[in-house]
């Protein structure tokens, strides 16, 4: 693996999932990352991604440097040929080049602005780091994807499934803010690569990018989709069609105990942070069906498996 910008950078997904589960079982410290440095740049807040990736790097023996790039860094210019006479003090060409002098791996989080779909889909920040850094780049959640989260989710389902081919439902839920489509995009992509029966439930107007969902069945009736579900992944996202908007929904899509009853005693997933009693009801989050904490715990092993692959590739 040369970079981890999308889960498509994984050469053998099944192998990587098994390796992450193995790392979880036998997580002794490794010297692979000795005298190597991971630099993490955050243009947006984070709890899980930041701490799990730092922990994963340290388990591999790496040094870690973290920067809240939105608050502490110079404002970056990403446009080629820009005349930089306004607020942007540093061009990505220099910033990525300089970071590559200090770091062996660079990890970046940069959310979309949810205003200009074409611009968000160009993944300008992530692709610019990839273009101008001379070391591997890792996506810590970008405009359109969250591949470390998706790998975690695939690991969690593989670890906890009780049948060879479980039914997995990704269901939309309400949220007071318009959120990116990054997590559901990456989850929908990775679920199409593993052995599950995968469907999506969302209100009309909230269909994800059809180039991502492809042939996945999309229900506009949540109850129908949830029938016989073994895993339910609850997540809000803003509209792709009316890009970044949150059109009103006539029914209640909050995932509560009544919805859970319509499943096959499903395990309930969410990437976190979760708005209690808006996205998922207390009675579900506090029940044995909720695996959100277990899922967040697996972030470390997903990150460790990815960092390990990138370091191994650098050595070869
Ligand atoms: N799930 C996730 O990416 O969490 P953070 O935003 O806290 O990193």
Short mmCIF file of C-alpha atoms and ligand atoms in Angstrom, two decimals:
data_model
loop_
_atom_site.label_atom_id
_atom_site.label_comp_id
_atom_site.label_asym_id
_atom_site.label_seq_id
_atom_site.Cartn_x
_atom_site.Cartn_y
_atom_site.Cartn_z
CA UNK A 1 0.00 0.00 0.00
CA UNK A 2 1.49 3.34 -1.06
CA UNK A 3 -1.13 5.70 0.45
CA UNK A 4 -4.41 5.22 2.29
CA UNK A 5 -6.67 7.81 0.70
CA UNK A 6 -9.55 5.43 -0.02
CA UNK A 7 -10.28 1.85 1.05
CA UNK A 8 -9.62 0.99 -2.64
CA UNK A 9 -5.92 1.45 -1.78
CA UNK A 10 -6.16 -1.86 0.11
CA UNK A 11 -4.78 -4.64 -2.05
CA UNK A 12 -6.45 -7.54 -0.21
CA UNK A 13 -9.29 -6.48 2.07
CA UNK A 14 -10.00 -9.90 3.62
CA UNK A 15 -6.32 -10.27 4.49
CA UNK A 16 -6.16 -6.81 6.08
CA UNK A 17 -9.31 -7.48 8.15
CA UNK A 18 -7.78 -10.76 9.41
CA UNK A 19 -4.51 -9.01 10.17
CA UNK A 20 -6.28 -6.30 12.21
CA UNK A 21 -8.17 -8.95 14.21
CA UNK A 22 -4.88 -10.76 14.80
CA UNK A 23 -3.20 -7.50 15.93
CA UNK A 24 -6.05 -7.05 18.41
CA UNK A 25 -5.48 -10.52 19.87
CA UNK A 26 -1.68 -10.34 20.05
CA UNK A 27 -0.93 -6.68 20.33
CA UNK A 28 2.63 -6.74 21.51
CA UNK A 29 4.72 -3.69 20.71
CA UNK A 30 6.50 -3.80 17.37
CA UNK A 31 9.72 -2.18 16.29
CA UNK A 32 8.57 -1.59 12.70
CA UNK A 33 7.96 2.10 13.35
CA UNK A 34 11.15 2.71 15.35
CA UNK A 35 12.75 6.06 14.42
CA UNK A 36 9.80 6.81 12.14
CA UNK A 37 7.42 9.73 12.63
CA UNK A 38 3.72 10.07 11.92
CA UNK A 39 2.54 13.66 11.41
CA UNK A 40 -1.19 14.24 11.81
CA UNK A 41 -2.87 17.43 10.59
CA UNK A 42 -6.42 18.19 11.67
CA UNK A 43 -8.43 20.86 9.86
CA UNK A 44 -11.50 19.68 11.86
CA UNK A 45 -12.20 18.30 15.36
CA UNK A 46 -11.70 14.65 16.28
CA UNK A 47 -11.66 12.39 19.32
CA UNK A 48 -11.53 8.79 18.05
CA UNK A 49 -9.52 9.24 14.86
CA UNK A 50 -6.89 11.33 16.55
CA UNK A 51 -6.37 9.16 19.62
CA UNK A 52 -6.76 5.73 17.99
CA UNK A 53 -4.34 6.59 15.19
CA UNK A 54 -1.84 8.00 17.68
CA UNK A 55 -2.17 4.86 19.80
CA UNK A 56 -1.78 2.62 16.73
CA UNK A 57 1.38 4.48 15.68
CA UNK A 58 2.86 4.18 19.17
CA UNK A 59 2.10 0.44 19.27
CA UNK A 60 4.26 0.22 16.15
CA UNK A 61 7.04 2.16 17.87
CA UNK A 62 6.51 5.42 15.96
CA UNK A 63 6.88 9.00 17.18
CA UNK A 64 3.76 11.09 16.64
CA UNK A 65 3.34 14.83 15.96
CA UNK A 66 -0.17 16.29 15.91
CA UNK A 67 -1.17 19.74 14.71
CA UNK A 68 -4.57 21.42 14.74
CA UNK A 69 -3.89 22.87 11.33
CA UNK A 70 -7.05 24.98 11.28
CA UNK A 71 -6.05 26.85 14.46
CA UNK A 72 -2.26 26.68 14.67
CA UNK A 73 -1.06 26.45 11.08
CA UNK A 74 -0.74 29.06 8.35
CA UNK A 75 -3.83 29.28 6.14
CA UNK A 76 -3.03 27.11 3.14
CA UNK A 77 -3.49 27.92 -0.55
CA UNK A 78 -4.36 24.91 -2.71
CA UNK A 79 -4.88 26.58 -6.12
CA UNK A 80 -2.10 26.25 -8.66
CA UNK A 81 -0.86 29.61 -9.93
CA UNK A 82 -2.65 31.57 -7.17
CA UNK A 83 -1.49 35.14 -6.57
CA UNK A 84 -1.20 34.90 -2.81
CA UNK A 85 -1.91 38.52 -1.86
CA UNK A 86 -4.84 37.79 0.48
CA UNK A 87 -5.28 35.66 3.62
CA UNK A 88 -3.55 32.42 2.54
CA UNK A 89 0.05 32.55 3.76
CA UNK A 90 1.48 29.24 2.60
CA UNK A 91 1.04 27.09 -0.50
CA UNK A 92 0.41 23.36 -0.20
CA UNK A 93 3.49 22.79 -2.42
CA UNK A 94 5.80 24.08 0.32
CA UNK A 95 3.70 22.85 3.25
CA UNK A 96 3.54 19.22 2.01
CA UNK A 97 7.18 19.31 0.93
CA UNK A 98 8.32 20.60 4.32
CA UNK A 99 6.15 18.12 6.27
CA UNK A 100 7.76 15.33 4.24
CA UNK A 101 11.13 16.43 5.66
CA UNK A 102 9.88 15.86 9.22
CA UNK A 103 7.50 12.92 8.81
CA UNK A 104 7.64 9.41 7.35
CA UNK A 105 3.85 9.29 7.06
CA UNK A 106 1.42 12.22 6.86
CA UNK A 107 -2.21 11.88 7.95
CA UNK A 108 -4.80 14.55 7.20
CA UNK A 109 -8.40 15.28 8.22
CA UNK A 110 -10.27 17.81 6.05
CA UNK A 111 -14.08 17.87 5.91
CA UNK A 112 -16.12 19.14 2.94
CA UNK A 113 -17.65 22.61 2.83
CA UNK A 114 -20.96 21.02 1.65
CA UNK A 115 -21.61 24.00 -0.63
CA UNK A 116 -19.94 23.08 -3.91
CA UNK A 117 -20.40 19.39 -4.76
CA UNK A 118 -17.94 19.39 -7.63
CA UNK A 119 -15.24 20.98 -5.49
CA UNK A 120 -15.83 18.57 -2.61
CA UNK A 121 -15.74 15.62 -5.00
CA UNK A 122 -12.40 16.80 -6.38
CA UNK A 123 -10.90 16.04 -2.93
CA UNK A 124 -8.56 18.99 -3.40
CA UNK A 125 -6.99 18.88 0.06
CA UNK A 126 -6.29 15.14 0.19
CA UNK A 127 -5.15 14.93 -3.43
CA UNK A 128 -2.87 17.96 -3.04
CA UNK A 129 -1.16 16.39 -0.05
CA UNK A 130 -0.79 13.19 -2.07
CA UNK A 131 0.61 15.13 -5.03
CA UNK A 132 3.11 17.31 -3.19
CA UNK A 133 4.20 15.10 -0.26
CA UNK A 134 7.09 12.74 -0.89
CA UNK A 135 5.88 10.32 1.81
CA UNK A 136 2.65 8.26 2.07
CA UNK A 137 -0.56 10.10 2.93
CA UNK A 138 -3.40 8.77 5.09
CA UNK A 139 -6.98 9.99 4.96
CA UNK A 140 -8.35 10.69 8.46
CA UNK A 141 -11.73 11.69 6.90
CA UNK A 142 -11.98 13.80 3.82
CA UNK A 143 -14.68 15.54 1.80
CA UNK A 144 -16.21 12.32 0.51
CA UNK A 145 -14.78 9.41 2.50
CA UNK A 146 -13.67 8.04 5.87
CA UNK A 147 -11.72 4.90 4.93
CA UNK A 148 -10.23 4.21 8.38
CA UNK A 149 -13.76 4.21 9.81
CA UNK A 150 -14.97 1.92 7.00
CA UNK A 151 -12.17 -0.55 7.61
CA UNK A 152 -13.03 -0.50 11.33
CA UNK A 153 -16.67 -1.19 10.52
CA UNK A 154 -15.82 -4.13 8.25
CA UNK A 155 -13.52 -5.54 10.97
CA UNK A 156 -16.27 -5.17 13.60
CA UNK A 157 -18.87 -6.97 11.48
CA UNK A 158 -16.42 -9.72 10.57
CA UNK A 159 -15.55 -10.17 14.25
CA UNK A 160 -19.13 -10.23 15.61
CA UNK A 161 -21.18 -11.84 12.84
CA UNK A 162 -23.06 -15.04 13.74
CA UNK A 163 -23.85 -16.19 10.21
CA UNK A 164 -21.70 -16.43 7.10
CA UNK A 165 -23.63 -13.70 5.30
CA UNK A 166 -25.34 -11.36 7.78
CA UNK A 167 -27.89 -8.76 6.74
CA UNK A 168 -26.45 -5.26 7.23
CA UNK A 169 -28.65 -2.15 7.04
CA UNK A 170 -27.29 1.37 6.80
CA UNK A 171 -30.08 3.64 7.95
CA UNK A 172 -30.30 7.41 7.84
CA UNK A 173 -31.32 9.17 11.07
CA UNK A 174 -32.09 12.81 11.92
CA UNK A 175 -29.50 15.35 13.09
CA UNK A 176 -29.71 19.06 13.88
CA UNK A 177 -26.75 19.87 11.59
CA UNK A 178 -26.09 19.08 7.93
CA UNK A 179 -23.40 16.39 8.00
CA UNK A 180 -21.02 15.11 5.29
CA UNK A 181 -21.67 11.90 3.35
CA UNK A 182 -18.13 10.66 4.03
CA UNK A 183 -18.94 7.93 6.56
CA UNK A 184 -21.97 6.46 4.73
CA UNK A 185 -20.11 6.67 1.40
CA UNK A 186 -17.14 4.67 2.67
CA UNK A 187 -19.36 2.24 4.58
CA UNK A 188 -21.52 1.63 1.48
CA UNK A 189 -18.39 1.08 -0.61
CA UNK A 190 -16.73 -1.36 1.75
CA UNK A 191 -19.95 -3.34 2.39
CA UNK A 192 -20.09 -4.07 -1.34
CA UNK A 193 -16.68 -5.78 -1.04
CA UNK A 194 -17.42 -8.12 1.87
CA UNK A 195 -19.77 -11.11 2.19
CA UNK A 196 -22.92 -9.45 3.57
CA UNK A 197 -26.47 -8.82 2.42
CA UNK A 198 -26.37 -5.01 2.39
CA UNK A 199 -29.23 -2.54 1.99
CA UNK A 200 -29.69 1.17 2.69
CA UNK A 201 -32.69 2.98 4.21
CA UNK A 202 -33.09 6.72 3.80
CA UNK A 203 -35.91 9.21 3.26
CA UNK A 204 -36.64 10.45 -0.26
CA UNK A 205 -34.19 13.20 -1.15
CA UNK A 206 -31.36 11.59 0.83
CA UNK A 207 -30.12 8.97 -1.65
CA UNK A 208 -26.34 8.81 -1.62
CA UNK A 209 -24.22 9.26 -4.75
CA UNK A 210 -25.48 6.53 -7.14
CA UNK A 211 -21.90 5.96 -8.36
CA UNK A 212 -21.16 4.80 -4.81
CA UNK A 213 -24.34 2.85 -4.01
CA UNK A 214 -24.43 1.23 -7.49
CA UNK A 215 -26.74 -1.84 -7.28
CA UNK A 216 -27.38 -1.68 -3.53
CA UNK A 217 -31.13 -1.74 -2.79
CA UNK A 218 -32.25 1.59 -1.31
CA UNK A 219 -35.47 1.61 0.74
CA UNK A 220 -37.38 4.79 1.46
CA UNK A 221 -39.31 2.88 4.11
CA UNK A 222 -37.12 2.24 7.15
CA UNK A 223 -39.32 -0.52 8.60
CA UNK A 224 -39.13 -2.60 5.41
CA UNK A 225 -35.35 -2.28 5.26
CA UNK A 226 -34.84 -3.24 8.91
CA UNK A 227 -36.66 -6.57 8.64
CA UNK A 228 -34.30 -9.46 9.64
CA UNK A 229 -31.29 -7.13 10.00
CA UNK A 230 -28.33 -8.60 11.90
CA UNK A 231 -26.43 -5.30 11.99
CA UNK A 232 -27.93 -1.81 11.81
CA UNK A 233 -25.56 1.09 11.11
CA UNK A 234 -27.29 4.32 12.06
CA UNK A 235 -25.97 7.57 10.59
CA UNK A 236 -27.13 10.96 9.47
CA UNK A 237 -26.02 12.56 6.22
CA UNK A 238 -27.08 15.62 4.29
CA UNK A 239 -28.68 15.43 0.87
CA UNK A 240 -26.49 14.55 -2.10
CA UNK A 241 -29.15 15.61 -4.61
CA UNK A 242 -29.80 19.02 -2.95
CA UNK A 243 -26.17 19.10 -2.05
CA UNK A 244 -25.45 19.78 1.62
CA UNK A 245 -29.10 20.60 2.40
CA UNK A 246 -31.28 18.88 5.00
CA UNK A 247 -34.78 18.72 3.51
CA UNK A 248 -37.55 18.08 6.04
CA UNK A 249 -38.62 14.50 6.57
CA UNK A 250 -42.23 13.62 7.38
CA UNK A 251 -41.67 10.45 9.45
CA UNK A 252 -39.59 9.84 12.57
CA UNK A 253 -36.33 8.10 11.59
CA UNK A 254 -34.72 8.13 15.07
CA UNK A 255 -33.53 4.59 15.81
CA UNK A 256 -35.38 3.49 18.96
CA UNK A 257 -36.42 0.28 20.74
CA UNK A 258 -39.52 -0.08 18.56
CA UNK A 259 -37.35 -0.04 15.39
CA UNK A 260 -34.94 -2.52 16.99
CA UNK A 261 -37.85 -4.93 17.54
CA UNK A 262 -38.31 -5.16 13.79
CA UNK A 263 -34.78 -6.56 13.30
CA UNK A 264 -33.18 -9.93 14.00
CA UNK A 265 -32.07 -8.66 17.44
CA UNK A 266 -29.55 -6.57 15.50
CA UNK A 267 -26.27 -5.23 16.74
CA UNK A 268 -26.39 -1.44 16.48
CA UNK A 269 -23.45 0.51 15.09
CA UNK A 270 -22.56 4.20 14.81
CA UNK A 271 -19.20 5.83 14.06
CA UNK A 272 -19.66 8.35 16.95
CA UNK A 273 -20.04 11.04 18.12
CA UNK A 274 -23.77 10.35 18.35
CA UNK A 275 -26.56 12.72 19.37
CA UNK A 276 -28.56 10.73 21.91
CA UNK A 277 -32.35 10.65 21.44
CA UNK A 278 -32.02 12.35 18.06
CA UNK A 279 -30.02 9.81 16.07
CA UNK A 280 -30.32 6.79 18.43
CA UNK A 281 -32.51 6.58 21.53
CA UNK A 282 -30.99 6.05 24.99
CA UNK A 283 -32.79 2.73 25.36
CA UNK A 284 -30.88 1.37 22.33
CA UNK A 285 -27.49 2.95 23.06
CA UNK A 286 -27.65 1.69 26.65
CA UNK A 287 -28.76 -1.82 25.66
CA UNK A 288 -26.67 -4.91 24.96
CA UNK A 289 -27.51 -4.50 21.26
CA UNK A 290 -25.31 -1.43 21.02
CA UNK A 291 -21.74 -2.18 19.92
CA UNK A 292 -20.66 1.44 19.40
CA UNK A 293 -17.96 1.34 22.09
CA UNK A 294 -16.58 -1.97 20.82
CA UNK A 295 -16.63 -0.50 17.30
CA UNK A 296 -14.71 2.61 18.42
CA UNK A 297 -12.19 0.33 20.16
CA UNK A 298 -11.48 -1.32 16.82
CA UNK A 299 -10.36 2.02 15.36
CA UNK A 300 -6.92 1.35 16.88
CA UNK A 301 -6.48 -1.99 15.10
CA UNK A 302 -7.74 -0.71 11.75
CA UNK A 303 -5.26 2.17 11.97
CA UNK A 304 -2.48 -0.14 13.13
CA UNK A 305 -3.04 -2.54 10.22
CA UNK A 306 -2.95 0.36 7.73
CA UNK A 307 0.13 2.04 9.26
CA UNK A 308 1.88 -1.34 9.30
CA UNK A 309 1.21 -1.87 5.59
CA UNK A 310 2.46 1.62 4.72
CA UNK A 311 5.64 1.15 6.77
CA UNK A 312 6.26 -2.29 5.26
CA UNK A 313 5.85 -0.83 1.79
CA UNK A 314 8.38 1.92 2.59
CA UNK A 315 10.88 -0.71 3.73
CA UNK A 316 10.60 -2.75 0.52
N1 LIG B 1 -15.77 8.40 14.09
C1 LIG B 1 -14.87 9.39 14.10
O1 LIG B 1 -14.19 9.64 13.07
O2 LIG B 1 -14.76 10.04 15.28
P1 LIG B 1 -13.96 11.41 15.50
O3 LIG B 1 -14.62 12.44 14.60
O4 LIG B 1 -14.09 11.71 16.95
O5 LIG B 1 -12.54 11.20 15.07
#
